[in-house]
Amino acid sequence: MRGRSIAGQANGRPWPEPQPAAGVSSSAEAAAAIDRAPTRLDDRPTMEPENFRALEQGLLTAAAAALGRNDPAGLRTSDAQSAEVGDLAIGFHGLAKTLRADPQALATRVAEAVQGDARFTDALAQNGYVNVRIARPLLWRAIAGELAREGASFGRDPALQPAKWLVEYSGPNTNKPLHIGHLRNTILGFAMSNVVRAHGHDVTRYNIVNDRGIHICKSMVALDRFAAGSSPETTGEKGDHLVGRLYSLFAKKATEEFAQWAAGPGAAEIEQYLATNRASIETGADLQLRKRFLQEQEQAGRKLEWKPAKMKPQQYPEKMAADAALERDYGAWLQAHADDVAAARRAEGLKRAQAAVARRFEAEVSQLHAQTRDWLRRWEANDPEIRALWRRMNDWVLAGIEKTYQRLGVSFDHVDYESDVYLAGKELVLELLQKGHARKLADGAIVFEQPGKAAGEAPQEKVLLRGDGTSVYITQDLGSLMRRYTRHRFAEVVYVVGSEQELHFELLFALIDRLVPGLGARCHHLSYGMVELPHGKMKSREGEIIEADGFLDTVEAAAAAQVRARSAELPAEEVRRRGERIGLAAVKYHLLKFSKRSTVKFDVDEALDMNGRTGPYCLYALARLRSILRKADAAGFATQLDLAADASRLAPAEAGLLLTVAKLPAAIAAGVRDLDPYHVADYVYGLAKQLNSWYTASGEDGKPLHPVINCADPATRGLRLSLLRLVEAALERALTLLGIGTLDEM
RNA sequence: GCGCCCGUAGCUCAAUUGGCUAGAGCGUCGGGCUUCGAACCCGAAGGUUGCAGGUUCGAGCCCUGCCGGGCGUACCA
């Protein structure tokens, strides 16, 4: 599993020509797909559309033909305005512009032509759109046929040119367990890789383990000095938790060491700092107090009014008077809070002094930090003793993290270790230098001039290689990216990394583009928002994190408690199993239901909530559906998909379900287009909701509108059972793409 | 300071990439279990899409300027 040596790997130049870009999605590709699709239904009326997409293309071609055009360029389908007016719509605003025509006139002409087409049963022209209803038998055969043919690969784009994709996600550190931030990354990345694969591409999943650097040395030193002999075997802890605890222990001991020093030999140094910086400290503290005062006032509805840009001159006197009053109150407030003022100044002074002195302390006084630095040097020098300890502790952590991946149900095809790749890239930087893309500073550092973003802004000098020849972050990423390219010749690569690293990836992609022209545009940063903790509600101190395993335990236990409450007779083991599934579904769906840019405010209560737009809701809809199928089976009814079912009996809600089933490929395509699995999460909920609504719908008399097992008419019952098979397949498929496992019973 | 992202219902978020009447969940109020699973369904109230201009047949989406928030701006990773 450990990555192979990369020695000599970077010698394969010159790099081969890049492959033609296999686009995420482009108009050219769409046009090519239209050309390829067998859509000339009007020429060959007996030909059946092989899938929903072909049906849409058939409609577009018919519309184009009605307007005297031989291809549907410039037209595309969208959702009908409502289910009452049709299944699909076409808007004519764009075409009207190029034709210098009235959109409504075009829509009317198309509506008239479509009326006479047996494939369509209704056409309504309104507001420059035509809303069309598709003949039910045709709709049924196209969609049911597509699912029957595609099976487990339902959702792919048959017109797609498959390409090689790499998706990198998770990126754990070996000094601590996974936390809630890793959880979003890992769930998002795994779902993304599934969605790209489902679209039809060849995907390789990558993980990158940050297993080297000063952080892991701290855990090692803590073990050495304060916990000698500890191991997962002796303490019974999960390896990642043990090492994480040692890392915290190091921080605690280092703080103690500093406090001791500050109270003794360092006291004079701190006092001196306080004396020299007194004025600045008092200003800083006072500013904070003023901010506090203004916040208090604002809550009471008062604030500084002086904003000349927004004021009319005649308002000036009034606003100035208001502000003056506020200032007077501030003076009084300060006097009333004299103790606070003194305390704030003391606290601010101490904070600054410690920050200022701590750096010197760490570098010159601290024994702990000295040992850590020494061990890092020995690690880099391949000291066998240090390497052995490092390897042992990394293995503890990785074994622990692997367990977390297993319970999450995520996996990788390749794992890179930074300890293997961190030296790669030096030669690439030298190559950039040779080719004139980078230059050398007086101290030997090699820098790249990243052009300024704003007009007139000076270019930023980015260091690619330090003066002493050592690598920085970008060096190793450049090396591993090139290594992956030479190995896989990928068409596209996706890095799932938080948005705070956008600049880094811009630089990385600009650099790789200099080495392999055109490659930069095929590298993507799936940049997602932060996971915020609700500070108010949870009293989470700064730096405190929610650790993944414990969090998952909490959610799964809460889900299990609900299962137990609902079905008391269930064996404990089954309660636990369902709790796991439901809890995981809740967490995963919560992390995927927002678009990627959105910051997720991780309210544990909200993630725990099983009602509303949640994972458990989706699981429930599917479990309910499966319950019907089970009972139908037991009653002796055929429940397999019947392509020849009489679709003319489809109720409106059922045609709607059928249409939604058919839109899974579009949701997947949108997910790939935006590099955001959120579209699939949105799809699942929409389908589940539609199913629940259909299920409970009743007529004026209060009787169920859509009985299945109790349906008196065998043909309708068969059709409904078939439809449920389709919905089941679509729900199962979409949830699986999100990495959410389903249940037969809840 | 500069750059990127964001600002939509009380709260949390969508909006088919510039198109039909801006939609969901939570919360609030009201209704629905003697028939296939109520972790459900139906209905109601709730919007000057931060503000001001501009482009367009058409703007939540594009442009400009403000206001407010987040992130970044390392020879850290």
PDB file of C-alpha atoms in Angstrom, chain A residues 53-184:
ATOM      1  CA  ARG A  53     -32.421  11.787 -24.177  1.00  0.00           C
ATOM      2  CA  ALA A  54     -33.383  10.528 -27.637  1.00  0.00           C
ATOM      3  CA  LEU A  55     -36.961  11.441 -26.846  1.00  0.00           C
ATOM      4  CA  GLU A  56     -35.922  14.979 -26.017  1.00  0.00           C
ATOM      5  CA  GLN A  57     -33.836  15.166 -29.173  1.00  0.00           C
ATOM      6  CA  GLY A  58     -36.816  13.899 -31.151  1.00  0.00           C
ATOM      7  CA  LEU A  59     -38.906  16.717 -29.796  1.00  0.00           C
ATOM      8  CA  LEU A  60     -36.230  19.269 -30.608  1.00  0.00           C
ATOM      9  CA  THR A  61     -35.855  17.938 -34.136  1.00  0.00           C
ATOM     10  CA  ALA A  62     -39.602  18.064 -34.651  1.00  0.00           C
ATOM     11  CA  ALA A  63     -39.641  21.641 -33.389  1.00  0.00           C
ATOM     12  CA  ALA A  64     -36.800  22.601 -35.684  1.00  0.00           C
ATOM     13  CA  ALA A  65     -38.540  20.947 -38.610  1.00  0.00           C
ATOM     14  CA  ALA A  66     -41.713  22.883 -37.865  1.00  0.00           C
ATOM     15  CA  LEU A  67     -39.674  26.050 -38.236  1.00  0.00           C
ATOM     16  CA  GLY A  68     -38.132  24.887 -41.497  1.00  0.00           C
ATOM     17  CA  ARG A  69     -34.752  24.099 -40.016  1.00  0.00           C
ATOM     18  CA  ASN A  70     -33.007  20.804 -40.481  1.00  0.00           C
ATOM     19  CA  ASP A  71     -31.253  20.684 -37.155  1.00  0.00           C
ATOM     20  CA  PRO A  72     -32.245  21.789 -33.662  1.00  0.00           C
ATOM     21  CA  ALA A  73     -29.210  23.979 -33.047  1.00  0.00           C
ATOM     22  CA  GLY A  74     -30.114  26.823 -30.746  1.00  0.00           C
ATOM     23  CA  LEU A  75     -32.948  24.900 -29.142  1.00  0.00           C
ATOM     24  CA  ARG A  76     -32.953  22.885 -25.978  1.00  0.00           C
ATOM     25  CA  THR A  77     -35.521  21.371 -23.693  1.00  0.00           C
ATOM     26  CA  SER A  78     -36.259  22.500 -20.197  1.00  0.00           C
ATOM     27  CA  ASP A  79     -38.790  21.552 -17.569  1.00  0.00           C
ATOM     28  CA  ALA A  80     -42.358  22.362 -18.456  1.00  0.00           C
ATOM     29  CA  GLN A  81     -43.777  25.301 -16.591  1.00  0.00           C
ATOM     30  CA  SER A  82     -45.877  22.909 -14.567  1.00  0.00           C
ATOM     31  CA  ALA A  83     -47.019  19.327 -14.757  1.00  0.00           C
ATOM     32  CA  GLU A  84     -50.476  20.608 -15.718  1.00  0.00           C
ATOM     33  CA  VAL A  85     -49.275  22.018 -19.037  1.00  0.00           C
ATOM     34  CA  GLY A  86     -46.838  19.334 -20.092  1.00  0.00           C
ATOM     35  CA  ASP A  87     -43.725  17.238 -19.604  1.00  0.00           C
ATOM     36  CA  LEU A  88     -41.105  19.259 -21.430  1.00  0.00           C
ATOM     37  CA  ALA A  89     -40.771  22.779 -22.729  1.00  0.00           C
ATOM     38  CA  ILE A  90     -38.736  24.565 -25.348  1.00  0.00           C
ATOM     39  CA  GLY A  91     -38.030  28.278 -25.115  1.00  0.00           C
ATOM     40  CA  PHE A  92     -37.699  30.233 -28.339  1.00  0.00           C
ATOM     41  CA  HIS A  93     -36.236  33.513 -27.091  1.00  0.00           C
ATOM     42  CA  GLY A  94     -32.725  32.785 -28.237  1.00  0.00           C
ATOM     43  CA  LEU A  95     -33.691  31.516 -31.652  1.00  0.00           C
ATOM     44  CA  ALA A  96     -36.138  34.385 -32.095  1.00  0.00           C
ATOM     45  CA  LYS A  97     -33.284  36.800 -31.648  1.00  0.00           C
ATOM     46  CA  THR A  98     -31.162  35.293 -34.406  1.00  0.00           C
ATOM     47  CA  LEU A  99     -34.205  34.934 -36.682  1.00  0.00           C
ATOM     48  CA  ARG A 100     -35.481  38.400 -35.808  1.00  0.00           C
ATOM     49  CA  ALA A 101     -38.826  36.807 -35.063  1.00  0.00           C
ATOM     50  CA  ASP A 102     -41.383  36.867 -32.279  1.00  0.00           C
ATOM     51  CA  PRO A 103     -40.741  34.051 -29.766  1.00  0.00           C
ATOM     52  CA  GLN A 104     -44.452  33.518 -29.217  1.00  0.00           C
ATOM     53  CA  ALA A 105     -45.050  33.200 -32.995  1.00  0.00           C
ATOM     54  CA  LEU A 106     -42.372  30.500 -33.173  1.00  0.00           C
ATOM     55  CA  ALA A 107     -43.835  28.721 -30.182  1.00  0.00           C
ATOM     56  CA  THR A 108     -47.275  28.773 -31.784  1.00  0.00           C
ATOM     57  CA  ARG A 109     -45.995  27.351 -35.059  1.00  0.00           C
ATOM     58  CA  VAL A 110     -44.230  24.554 -33.233  1.00  0.00           C
ATOM     59  CA  ALA A 111     -47.290  23.854 -31.093  1.00  0.00           C
ATOM     60  CA  GLU A 112     -49.445  23.464 -34.200  1.00  0.00           C
ATOM     61  CA  ALA A 113     -46.979  21.113 -35.854  1.00  0.00           C
ATOM     62  CA  VAL A 114     -46.594  19.037 -32.712  1.00  0.00           C
ATOM     63  CA  GLN A 115     -50.366  18.668 -32.341  1.00  0.00           C
ATOM     64  CA  GLY A 116     -50.358  16.503 -35.444  1.00  0.00           C
ATOM     65  CA  ASP A 117     -47.487  14.326 -34.252  1.00  0.00           C
ATOM     66  CA  ALA A 118     -48.580  11.065 -32.693  1.00  0.00           C
ATOM     67  CA  ARG A 119     -45.633  11.110 -30.323  1.00  0.00           C
ATOM     68  CA  PHE A 120     -47.041  14.099 -28.504  1.00  0.00           C
ATOM     69  CA  THR A 121     -50.478  14.517 -27.011  1.00  0.00           C
ATOM     70  CA  ASP A 122     -50.598  18.160 -25.959  1.00  0.00           C
ATOM     71  CA  ALA A 123     -48.792  21.298 -26.969  1.00  0.00           C
ATOM     72  CA  LEU A 124     -49.348  24.663 -25.399  1.00  0.00           C
ATOM     73  CA  ALA A 125     -47.671  27.829 -26.630  1.00  0.00           C
ATOM     74  CA  GLN A 126     -47.280  30.515 -24.010  1.00  0.00           C
ATOM     75  CA  ASN A 127     -44.836  33.317 -23.263  1.00  0.00           C
ATOM     76  CA  GLY A 128     -42.490  32.241 -26.017  1.00  0.00           C
ATOM     77  CA  TYR A 129     -42.391  28.659 -24.792  1.00  0.00           C
ATOM     78  CA  VAL A 130     -44.040  25.552 -26.036  1.00  0.00           C
ATOM     79  CA  ASN A 131     -45.027  23.048 -23.354  1.00  0.00           C
ATOM     80  CA  VAL A 132     -45.391  19.542 -24.691  1.00  0.00           C
ATOM     81  CA  ARG A 133     -46.808  16.345 -23.274  1.00  0.00           C
ATOM     82  CA  ILE A 134     -45.298  13.111 -24.526  1.00  0.00           C
ATOM     83  CA  ALA A 135     -47.508  10.157 -25.427  1.00  0.00           C
ATOM     84  CA  ARG A 136     -47.494   7.918 -22.354  1.00  0.00           C
ATOM     85  CA  PRO A 137     -46.674   4.626 -24.083  1.00  0.00           C
ATOM     86  CA  LEU A 138     -43.693   6.222 -25.798  1.00  0.00           C
ATOM     87  CA  LEU A 139     -42.504   7.833 -22.554  1.00  0.00           C
ATOM     88  CA  TRP A 140     -42.790   4.534 -20.743  1.00  0.00           C
ATOM     89  CA  ARG A 141     -40.951   2.481 -23.321  1.00  0.00           C
ATOM     90  CA  ALA A 142     -38.134   5.021 -23.643  1.00  0.00           C
ATOM     91  CA  ILE A 143     -37.467   5.348 -19.923  1.00  0.00           C
ATOM     92  CA  ALA A 144     -38.220   1.817 -18.792  1.00  0.00           C
ATOM     93  CA  GLY A 145     -36.215   0.530 -21.743  1.00  0.00           C
ATOM     94  CA  GLU A 146     -33.279   2.722 -20.834  1.00  0.00           C
ATOM     95  CA  LEU A 147     -33.221   1.460 -17.264  1.00  0.00           C
ATOM     96  CA  ALA A 148     -33.619  -2.146 -18.321  1.00  0.00           C
ATOM     97  CA  ARG A 149     -30.752  -1.812 -20.773  1.00  0.00           C
ATOM     98  CA  GLU A 150     -28.390   0.232 -18.607  1.00  0.00           C
ATOM     99  CA  GLY A 151     -28.959  -1.669 -15.401  1.00  0.00           C
ATOM    100  CA  ALA A 152     -26.412  -0.671 -12.775  1.00  0.00           C
ATOM    101  CA  SER A 153     -24.846   1.858 -15.119  1.00  0.00           C
ATOM    102  CA  PHE A 154     -28.077   3.836 -15.412  1.00  0.00           C
ATOM    103  CA  GLY A 155     -27.260   7.506 -15.382  1.00  0.00           C
ATOM    104  CA  ARG A 156     -24.349   7.616 -17.800  1.00  0.00           C
ATOM    105  CA  ASP A 157     -24.256   9.796 -20.851  1.00  0.00           C
ATOM    106  CA  PRO A 158     -24.197   7.459 -23.840  1.00  0.00           C
ATOM    107  CA  ALA A 159     -22.857  10.195 -26.109  1.00  0.00           C
ATOM    108  CA  LEU A 160     -19.849  10.805 -23.892  1.00  0.00           C
ATOM    109  CA  GLN A 161     -16.292  10.120 -25.020  1.00  0.00           C
ATOM    110  CA  PRO A 162     -14.909   8.356 -21.931  1.00  0.00           C
ATOM    111  CA  ALA A 163     -11.729   9.917 -20.611  1.00  0.00           C
ATOM    112  CA  LYS A 164      -9.232   9.261 -17.843  1.00  0.00           C
ATOM    113  CA  TRP A 165      -9.932  11.284 -14.678  1.00  0.00           C
ATOM    114  CA  LEU A 166      -8.065  11.501 -11.403  1.00  0.00           C
ATOM    115  CA  VAL A 167      -9.828  12.646  -8.274  1.00  0.00           C
ATOM    116  CA  GLU A 168      -7.842  13.385  -5.125  1.00  0.00           C
ATOM    117  CA  TYR A 169      -9.537  13.784  -1.769  1.00  0.00           C
ATOM    118  CA  SER A 170      -9.349  13.288   2.005  1.00  0.00           C
ATOM    119  CA  GLY A 171      -5.668  14.177   2.638  1.00  0.00           C
ATOM    120  CA  PRO A 172      -5.288  13.030   6.253  1.00  0.00           C
ATOM    121  CA  ASN A 173      -2.397  14.005   8.541  1.00  0.00           C
ATOM    122  CA  THR A 174      -0.555  11.414  10.565  1.00  0.00           C
ATOM    123  CA  ASN A 175      -0.573  13.395  13.781  1.00  0.00           C
ATOM    124  CA  LYS A 176      -4.271  13.196  14.521  1.00  0.00           C
ATOM    125  CA  PRO A 177      -7.513  11.391  13.702  1.00  0.00           C
ATOM    126  CA  LEU A 178      -9.869  12.607  10.991  1.00  0.00           C
ATOM    127  CA  HIS A 179     -12.032  15.516  12.059  1.00  0.00           C
ATOM    128  CA  ILE A 180     -15.227  17.041  10.765  1.00  0.00           C
ATOM    129  CA  GLY A 181     -13.351  18.994   8.073  1.00  0.00           C
ATOM    130  CA  HIS A 182     -11.827  15.792   6.696  1.00  0.00           C
ATOM    131  CA  LEU A 183     -15.305  14.343   6.767  1.00  0.00           C
ATOM    132  CA  ARG A 184     -16.687  16.934   4.393  1.00  0.00           C
TER     133      ARG A 184
END
